[in-house]
Coordinates of C-alpha atoms and ligand atoms in Angstrom, one line a residue:
M1 CA 252.0 254.9 212.2
R2 CA 253.3 258.3 212.1
G3 CA 254.9 260.9 214.3
A4 CA 256.5 259.4 217.7
A5 CA 256.4 256.0 219.0
P6 CA 253.8 255.8 221.7
Y7 CA 254.8 254.9 225.2
L8 CA 253.3 251.5 225.8
G9 CA 253.8 251.2 229.8
M10 CA 256.5 249.8 232.0
C11 CA 258.0 246.6 231.2
A12 CA 260.2 244.3 233.3
T13 CA 263.6 243.0 232.0
E14 CA 265.4 239.8 232.6
D15 CA 267.0 241.0 235.7
G16 CA 263.9 242.5 237.4
Q17 CA 264.6 245.9 236.1
Q18 CA 261.8 248.2 235.0
V19 CA 262.2 250.0 231.4
P20 CA 259.7 252.2 229.5
L21 CA 258.6 250.6 226.2
Y22 CA 258.2 252.1 223.1
S23 CA 256.9 250.9 219.7
T24 CA 256.0 251.5 216.1
N25 CA 254.5 248.3 215.2
P26 CA 251.1 249.0 213.9
D27 CA 250.2 245.5 215.5
V28 CA 251.8 245.8 218.8
V29 CA 250.1 249.5 219.1
M30 CA 246.7 248.4 218.0
R31 CA 246.6 245.3 220.9
W32 CA 248.2 247.8 223.3
L33 CA 245.1 250.0 222.5
C34 CA 242.6 247.0 222.9
D35 CA 244.1 245.6 226.0
G36 CA 244.2 248.9 227.4
W37 CA 240.5 249.6 227.0
R38 CA 239.4 246.3 228.1
C39 CA 241.5 246.9 231.1
R40 CA 239.6 250.2 231.9
Y41 CA 236.1 248.5 230.9
N42 CA 237.2 245.9 233.6
Q43 CA 238.1 248.1 236.2
L44 CA 234.5 250.1 236.0
R45 CA 232.8 246.7 235.7
S46 CA 234.5 245.6 239.1
R47 CA 232.3 248.5 240.9
R48 CA 229.0 246.7 240.1
T49 CA 227.6 244.2 242.8
K50 CA 225.7 241.3 242.2
W51 CA 223.3 239.5 245.1
D52 CA 225.0 236.8 247.2
R53 CA 222.0 234.5 248.3
E54 CA 224.0 233.2 251.3
S55 CA 224.5 236.7 253.3
Q56 CA 221.5 238.4 251.9
T57 CA 223.3 241.5 250.5
A58 CA 224.6 242.9 247.7
V59 CA 228.6 241.8 247.2
P60 CA 231.1 243.2 244.5
L61 CA 231.6 241.4 241.4
N62 CA 235.2 240.2 241.8
G63 CA 236.6 241.2 245.3
R64 CA 237.8 244.6 245.8
P65 CA 235.9 247.2 243.7
D66 CA 238.6 249.9 241.9
M67 CA 237.4 253.2 242.4
R68 CA 240.0 255.0 240.4
S69 CA 239.0 258.0 238.1
D70 CA 240.5 258.1 234.4
R71 CA 243.0 260.3 235.7
Q72 CA 244.0 258.4 238.5
A73 CA 244.1 255.3 236.5
R74 CA 246.4 257.0 234.1
L75 CA 248.7 257.9 236.5
E76 CA 248.6 254.6 238.3
C77 CA 248.7 252.2 235.4
S78 CA 251.5 252.7 233.3
W79 CA 250.0 251.2 230.0
L80 CA 247.4 253.2 230.3
T81 CA 249.4 256.8 230.6
A82 CA 249.6 257.5 226.5
M83 CA 246.5 256.3 225.6
P84 CA 244.2 258.8 223.9
A85 CA 241.5 260.5 226.1
M86 CA 238.5 259.5 223.5
V87 CA 239.6 256.0 223.8
L88 CA 240.2 256.0 227.8
Q89 CA 236.8 257.8 228.5
S90 CA 234.3 255.4 226.0
P91 CA 234.4 252.4 228.6
N92 CA 232.5 254.8 231.1
R93 CA 229.4 254.8 229.0
I94 CA 229.6 251.5 227.6
E95 CA 230.1 249.6 230.5
N96 CA 227.0 251.5 232.2
T97 CA 225.3 250.7 229.0
D98 CA 226.1 247.2 228.5
W99 CA 225.4 246.3 232.2
W100 CA 221.9 248.1 232.7
S101 CA 220.9 246.6 229.2
A102 CA 221.7 243.1 230.3
N103 CA 219.9 243.4 233.3
K104 CA 217.1 244.6 231.5
R105 CA 216.8 241.7 229.2
R106 CA 217.3 239.3 232.2
R107 CA 214.4 240.7 234.0
T108 CA 212.3 240.6 231.0
L109 CA 213.3 237.2 230.2
K110 CA 212.7 236.0 234.2
K111 CA 209.0 237.6 233.6
K112 CA 208.3 235.5 230.6
H113 CA 209.7 232.6 232.8
R114 CA 212.3 232.1 230.2
N115 CA 216.1 231.5 231.1
P116 CA 217.4 234.8 231.9
G117 CA 221.4 234.0 230.9
M118 CA 224.5 234.9 232.6
M119 CA 224.8 237.9 234.7
P120 CA 227.1 240.4 232.6
R121 CA 230.8 239.6 233.2
F122 CA 234.2 241.2 233.1
K123 CA 236.1 241.2 229.2
S124 CA 238.0 238.4 228.7
R125 CA 241.6 238.3 227.2
H126 CA 240.1 235.5 225.4
D127 CA 237.5 237.5 223.7
D128 CA 238.2 239.5 220.8
L129 CA 240.4 242.3 220.7
Y130 CA 238.3 245.5 220.7
F131 CA 238.2 249.0 221.4
V132 CA 236.1 252.1 221.0
C133 CA 237.0 255.7 220.4
W134 CA 234.9 258.4 220.6
H135 CA 234.8 261.2 217.5
N136 CA 233.3 263.6 219.7
K137 CA 232.3 266.0 216.7
G138 CA 235.9 265.7 215.4
S139 CA 238.2 265.5 218.1
N140 CA 239.6 262.2 217.5
A141 CA 238.9 259.1 215.0
N142 CA 238.4 261.1 211.9
Y143 CA 237.3 259.7 208.7
R144 CA 239.0 260.6 205.4
R145 CA 237.8 259.4 202.1
L146 CA 240.7 258.4 200.1
N147 CA 239.1 256.9 196.7
R148 CA 235.4 255.7 195.9
H149 CA 235.7 252.5 198.0
H150 CA 238.5 253.2 200.4
G151 CA 239.1 255.8 203.4
E152 CA 241.3 256.0 206.6
V153 CA 240.3 256.8 210.1
V154 CA 243.1 258.5 211.9
I155 CA 243.4 258.2 215.7
T156 CA 245.4 260.5 217.7
G157 CA 247.6 260.7 220.9
Q158 CA 250.3 261.8 222.8
N159 CA 253.0 260.9 225.0
P160 CA 253.1 262.7 228.3
G161 CA 255.9 265.0 228.8
E162 CA 258.3 262.7 231.0
Y163 CA 257.9 259.9 228.5
R164 CA 258.9 262.2 225.8
L165 CA 261.7 260.6 223.5
D166 CA 264.7 263.0 222.9
G167 CA 264.4 264.7 219.0
Q168 CA 261.2 262.9 218.7
P169 CA 257.3 265.0 218.1
C170 CA 255.1 264.0 221.1
R171 CA 252.1 263.5 219.2
Y172 CA 251.8 259.8 217.6
S173 CA 248.9 258.9 215.1
I174 CA 247.3 255.8 214.0
H175 CA 246.1 255.6 210.6
I176 CA 243.7 252.6 209.6
R177 CA 242.9 252.0 206.2
V178 CA 239.4 251.0 205.8
R179 CA 237.5 249.8 202.4
V180 CA 234.0 251.2 203.2
S181 CA 230.7 249.3 202.3
Q182 CA 228.2 251.9 202.5
P183 CA 228.4 255.8 202.5
I184 CA 229.8 257.3 205.9
R185 CA 227.0 259.5 207.9
D186 CA 227.9 261.5 210.7
Y187 CA 228.9 259.2 213.7
T188 CA 229.4 259.4 217.2
S189 CA 232.0 257.2 217.7
I190 CA 234.3 253.7 216.3
G191 CA 234.5 250.6 217.4
V192 CA 237.5 248.4 215.9
N193 CA 237.4 244.5 216.2
W194 CA 241.2 244.0 215.8
T195 CA 240.7 240.3 215.9
R196 CA 238.2 240.2 213.0
R197 CA 239.7 243.5 211.5
T198 CA 236.4 245.2 211.2
L199 CA 235.5 248.7 212.1
V200 CA 232.0 250.1 212.7
F201 CA 231.1 253.4 212.5
V202 CA 228.5 254.2 215.3
N203 CA 225.5 256.4 214.8
D204 CA 221.7 256.6 214.9
P205 CA 219.6 254.8 212.4
L206 CA 218.0 256.9 209.9
P207 CA 214.1 257.2 210.3
I208 CA 212.9 254.6 207.3
G209 CA 210.9 257.0 205.0
R210 CA 207.7 255.4 203.4
E211 CA 204.6 256.4 202.0
R212 CA 201.4 254.7 203.5
T213 CA 200.2 251.8 201.3
G214 CA 197.0 250.5 202.7
A215 CA 198.2 246.8 202.2
M216 CA 197.8 244.2 204.8
V217 CA 199.9 240.9 205.3
G218 CA 199.7 238.0 207.6
L219 CA 203.0 235.6 208.0
D220 CA 203.1 232.2 208.5
R221 CA 206.5 230.2 209.5
G222 CA 206.7 226.8 207.6
C223 CA 209.4 223.8 207.5
A224 CA 209.0 223.9 203.8
H225 CA 209.2 227.6 203.5
T226 CA 210.7 230.1 205.7
L227 CA 207.9 232.4 205.5
A228 CA 204.5 232.2 203.5
T229 CA 202.5 235.5 203.0
S230 CA 199.0 235.9 202.7
D231 CA 199.1 237.4 199.1
N232 CA 200.5 234.3 198.1
R233 CA 204.2 234.5 198.1
F234 CA 207.0 232.6 199.7
L235 CA 209.7 234.0 201.1
D236 CA 212.9 231.7 201.6
L237 CA 216.2 231.5 203.2
P238 CA 219.1 230.6 200.6
K239 CA 218.8 227.0 201.8
Q240 CA 221.1 225.6 199.5
R241 CA 223.8 228.0 200.6
L242 CA 223.2 227.2 204.1
E243 CA 223.1 223.4 203.6
R244 CA 226.6 223.5 201.9
I245 CA 228.1 225.3 204.9
D246 CA 226.1 222.8 206.9
R247 CA 227.9 219.8 205.2
E248 CA 231.1 221.6 205.8
I249 CA 230.5 222.0 209.3
R250 CA 229.5 218.3 210.1
R251 CA 232.9 217.0 207.8
R252 CA 235.1 218.9 210.3
Q253 CA 232.9 217.5 213.3
K254 CA 233.4 214.3 212.1
A255 CA 237.2 214.7 211.8
Q256 CA 237.6 216.0 215.2
A257 CA 235.5 213.3 216.7
R258 CA 237.9 210.9 214.5
R259 CA 240.9 212.5 216.3
V260 CA 239.5 212.1 220.0
N261 CA 238.5 208.6 219.1
M262 CA 242.2 207.6 218.0
S263 CA 243.8 208.9 220.9
G264 CA 241.8 206.9 223.4
K265 CA 240.6 209.6 225.4
T266 CA 237.8 211.2 226.5
V267 CA 236.4 214.5 224.7
R268 CA 237.3 216.4 228.1
E269 CA 240.8 214.7 228.5
Y270 CA 241.6 215.1 224.7
R271 CA 240.6 219.0 224.8
R272 CA 243.0 219.6 227.8
N273 CA 246.1 219.3 225.3
P274 CA 244.6 218.8 221.7
S275 CA 246.7 218.6 218.8
R276 CA 247.0 221.7 216.6
T277 CA 245.0 220.3 213.5
Y278 CA 242.2 219.9 216.2
E279 CA 242.5 223.4 217.0
R280 CA 242.8 224.8 213.7
T281 CA 239.5 222.6 212.7
G282 CA 237.8 224.1 215.7
R283 CA 238.6 227.4 214.5
E284 CA 237.1 226.6 211.0
I285 CA 234.1 225.4 212.4
S286 CA 233.3 228.7 214.3
R287 CA 234.1 230.6 211.5
L288 CA 231.5 228.5 209.3
Y289 CA 228.8 228.9 212.1
A290 CA 229.3 232.9 212.1
K291 CA 229.1 232.6 208.2
A292 CA 225.9 231.0 208.2
H293 CA 224.6 233.6 210.8
R294 CA 225.9 236.2 208.7
I295 CA 223.8 234.9 206.0
I296 CA 220.7 234.8 207.8
D297 CA 221.0 238.1 209.4
D298 CA 221.4 239.5 206.1
W299 CA 218.6 237.8 204.5
Q300 CA 216.4 239.2 207.6
H301 CA 217.3 242.5 207.4
K302 CA 216.7 242.5 203.6
T303 CA 213.4 240.8 204.0
T304 CA 212.0 242.6 207.1
S305 CA 212.9 245.8 205.3
M306 CA 210.9 244.9 202.4
L307 CA 207.8 243.9 204.8
V308 CA 208.0 246.9 206.5
H309 CA 208.2 249.0 203.2
D310 CA 205.2 247.3 201.5
Y311 CA 202.7 246.9 204.1
D312 CA 201.0 249.1 206.7
L313 CA 199.6 246.3 209.0
I314 CA 201.8 243.0 209.6
G315 CA 200.3 240.0 211.2
L316 CA 202.7 237.4 212.7
E317 CA 202.1 234.3 214.7
D318 CA 203.3 234.7 218.5
L319 CA 205.4 231.5 218.8
N320 CA 206.9 230.0 221.8
L321 CA 210.2 229.9 220.5
Q322 CA 212.1 229.1 223.7
G323 CA 209.5 226.2 224.2
M324 CA 210.1 224.9 220.7
S325 CA 213.8 224.5 220.8
R326 CA 213.7 223.0 224.1
K327 CA 215.4 219.3 224.2
A328 CA 213.3 216.6 224.4
K329 CA 212.5 215.2 227.5
A330 CA 214.9 211.8 228.2
K331 CA 212.9 208.6 228.6
P332 CA 214.8 206.2 231.0
D333 CA 214.7 202.5 229.7
P334 CA 212.7 200.2 232.5
D335 CA 214.9 197.1 231.6
R336 CA 218.0 198.4 231.8
P337 CA 219.0 200.8 234.8
G338 CA 220.8 204.0 234.0
A339 CA 220.3 203.5 229.9
Y340 CA 218.2 205.6 228.1
L341 CA 215.4 205.0 225.5
H342 CA 215.4 206.8 222.0
N343 CA 213.5 210.0 222.4
G344 CA 213.8 211.5 219.1
Q345 CA 216.2 214.0 220.5
S346 CA 218.3 213.5 217.4
A347 CA 216.0 214.4 215.0
K348 CA 215.3 217.8 216.8
H349 CA 219.2 218.3 217.0
G350 CA 221.4 219.9 214.2
L351 CA 222.4 223.3 212.5
N352 CA 219.3 223.1 210.1
H353 CA 216.8 223.3 213.2
A354 CA 218.8 226.0 215.1
L355 CA 218.7 228.0 211.7
R356 CA 215.1 227.6 211.4
S357 CA 214.3 228.8 214.9
A358 CA 216.8 231.7 214.8
G359 CA 215.4 232.8 211.6
L360 CA 212.2 233.3 213.0
A361 CA 213.2 234.8 216.1
G362 CA 215.2 237.4 214.7
I363 CA 212.3 238.3 212.2
V364 CA 210.3 239.3 215.2
E365 CA 212.9 241.5 216.7
K366 CA 213.8 242.9 213.7
L367 CA 210.1 243.8 212.5
E368 CA 209.8 245.3 216.3
Y369 CA 212.4 248.0 216.0
K370 CA 211.7 248.7 212.2
T371 CA 208.0 249.4 212.7
R372 CA 208.7 251.6 215.6
L373 CA 211.4 253.5 213.1
T374 CA 208.7 254.2 210.6
G375 CA 205.6 255.2 213.2
Q376 CA 203.0 254.1 210.7
N377 CA 203.4 250.1 210.5
R378 CA 201.6 248.1 213.2
L379 CA 202.8 244.6 214.1
I380 CA 200.4 242.3 215.8
L381 CA 201.2 239.0 217.1
V382 CA 198.3 236.4 217.1
N383 CA 197.8 233.0 218.8
P384 CA 198.8 230.5 216.1
A385 CA 196.6 227.6 217.6
Y386 CA 194.8 225.5 214.6
T387 CA 195.8 228.0 212.2
S388 CA 197.0 225.5 209.7
Q389 CA 193.7 223.3 210.5
T390 CA 191.1 226.1 209.8
C391 CA 190.0 227.0 206.4
S392 CA 190.6 230.5 205.4
E393 CA 187.3 230.8 203.3
C394 CA 184.8 229.2 205.6
G395 CA 186.2 229.0 209.1
Y396 CA 185.6 225.3 209.4
C397 CA 188.4 223.7 211.7
D398 CA 189.5 220.0 211.1
S399 CA 192.9 218.3 211.2
R400 CA 191.8 216.4 208.3
N401 CA 191.6 219.6 206.2
R402 CA 195.4 219.5 206.1
E403 CA 196.0 216.5 203.4
S404 CA 199.8 216.5 203.9
Q405 CA 202.6 219.0 204.6
A406 CA 201.9 221.0 201.5
D407 CA 198.4 220.6 200.5
F408 CA 195.3 222.1 202.2
E409 CA 191.6 221.1 201.5
C410 CA 188.6 221.9 203.5
K411 CA 186.0 219.3 204.0
Q412 CA 183.3 221.5 203.9
C413 CA 183.7 224.2 201.1
H414 CA 186.1 222.3 199.4
M415 CA 188.4 225.2 199.1
S416 CA 192.2 223.9 198.3
M417 CA 195.5 225.6 198.3
N418 CA 198.9 225.6 199.8
A419 CA 198.5 224.8 203.5
D420 CA 201.1 227.6 204.5
L421 CA 199.2 230.5 202.6
N422 CA 196.1 229.0 204.2
A423 CA 197.6 229.5 207.5
A424 CA 199.2 232.9 206.3
N425 CA 195.6 234.1 205.6
N426 CA 194.3 232.8 208.7
I427 CA 197.0 235.1 210.7
L428 CA 196.0 238.1 208.7
K429 CA 192.3 237.3 209.6
R430 CA 193.0 237.0 213.3
G431 CA 195.2 240.3 213.3
L432 CA 192.5 242.4 211.8
N433 CA 189.8 240.8 214.0
H434 CA 192.3 242.2 217.0
L435 CA 192.2 245.2 215.7
I436 CA 188.7 245.8 215.5
G437 CA 188.3 244.6 219.1
L438 CA 191.2 247.0 220.3
D439 CA 189.5 250.2 218.4
E440 CA 186.4 249.6 219.5
A441 CA 187.6 248.9 222.8
E442 CA 189.0 252.4 222.7
H443 CA 186.0 254.0 221.6
A444 CA 184.1 252.1 224.6
R445 CA 186.6 253.8 226.8
T446 CA 185.9 257.4 225.5
E447 CA 182.1 256.7 225.9
P448 CA 181.6 254.8 229.1
D449 CA 177.5 254.6 228.2
A450 CA 178.0 252.9 225.0
Q451 CA 177.9 248.9 225.2
P452 CA 180.7 247.2 223.5
A453 CA 179.0 245.7 220.3
Y454 CA 181.3 243.2 219.3
R455 CA 181.1 241.1 222.9
G456 CA 178.3 239.2 221.7
K457 CA 179.0 236.7 218.4
D458 CA 182.3 238.0 217.3
A459 CA 183.8 237.4 220.5
S460 CA 183.1 234.0 220.2
A461 CA 184.5 233.8 216.9
M462 CA 187.7 235.6 218.1
T463 CA 188.8 233.0 220.6
C464 CA 192.5 233.6 220.2
E465 CA 194.6 235.8 222.7
T466 CA 196.2 238.4 220.9
S467 CA 198.8 240.8 222.1
T468 CA 200.0 244.0 220.2
R469 CA 203.6 245.3 220.3
Ligands
ZN501 ZN1 186.1 226.2 204.0

């Protein structure tokens, strides 16, 4: 902190008097910024409406909408008075983007008959402490490089006239030291997460520069290998690291279950008044989960960047991931009412399973946006049915072709290879078939007299449903 002590708002003393509060404690000031930003965000969010089924009308999210402008809010809420304008204004746009992107996502998911998830809500004080500051071409949140790996971001603001302390300057500045992980490009805003102590520079993604390679690839997802490519490569998640984290999580979960058991209460009762060790273990568990997800995210980014760089056409199976990770149906026991038989749910359970399915959904998402950024690649999603049982050489399809999890041997032409690689080859073939179909359909549309030639024999060979994105 440099310069004046920022005015943080009015504060009630023990005898009920209102006194202005000033502080130069960096932690207090950062919390004030985060809380103020969240407050303004929630004021804007309260203007949104939700559909009420009973009265068949749109009602505000929570009681009365707050229609105050930035200026009014600054005057009436003392804790917003000295807030930098670039921080106070940012929720306007961010709340709007959050709201509409969440709505769009929900609509898409509903259309696909998948769980649309929760309506966007208010930000809670239990969430991470967070705020955004516009850069606005240098008006605030300026970055200055200090040495090779470190720099500082300076956020400035000023106390309004009537809250200026005698003998103090009116302006204050907050210097946030950062360790930079990559070169800083032009940015439009910064986002500060004070709980995790991270600072993000927001900018447009760079277009991915690449040369056309003419290479094509099919990708198969598997249990033994995360991805198998049609040119005989395996791309794997760092499984050992993830398993180690999984073991750590399990150890802590067992300890927690033991504590609940010893207390003789139910989980719900115990959680109402947990011990401090229990809470600490809970924090450790969520930290480990977050770490696992960071490892996966990193791997996905590296892998998809490599794929997009190396291949012009990428074929992928179009999997219903939601259906795959759905819970097994409960089997009631006919002899004992109220009891249930074993249904295999526990086998489906666990971090490993969650990771595998999360691993794939993320890959599809990242490939979609990265192929859009290059503008050259094509991503084709093909129907995955029977790709693991069909011979990629002669096209003979039989469930006996697949001898075990890893081995494939064709019963007709006796070709043998790794089962995952065989499936990847099939996926590439289907992708290409689909592409030919698309091109000819386009050709037929431009020349209405021409009969689509592929509609005969080839169409029956290409019974798979395909879709391009
Ligand atoms: Zn064969």
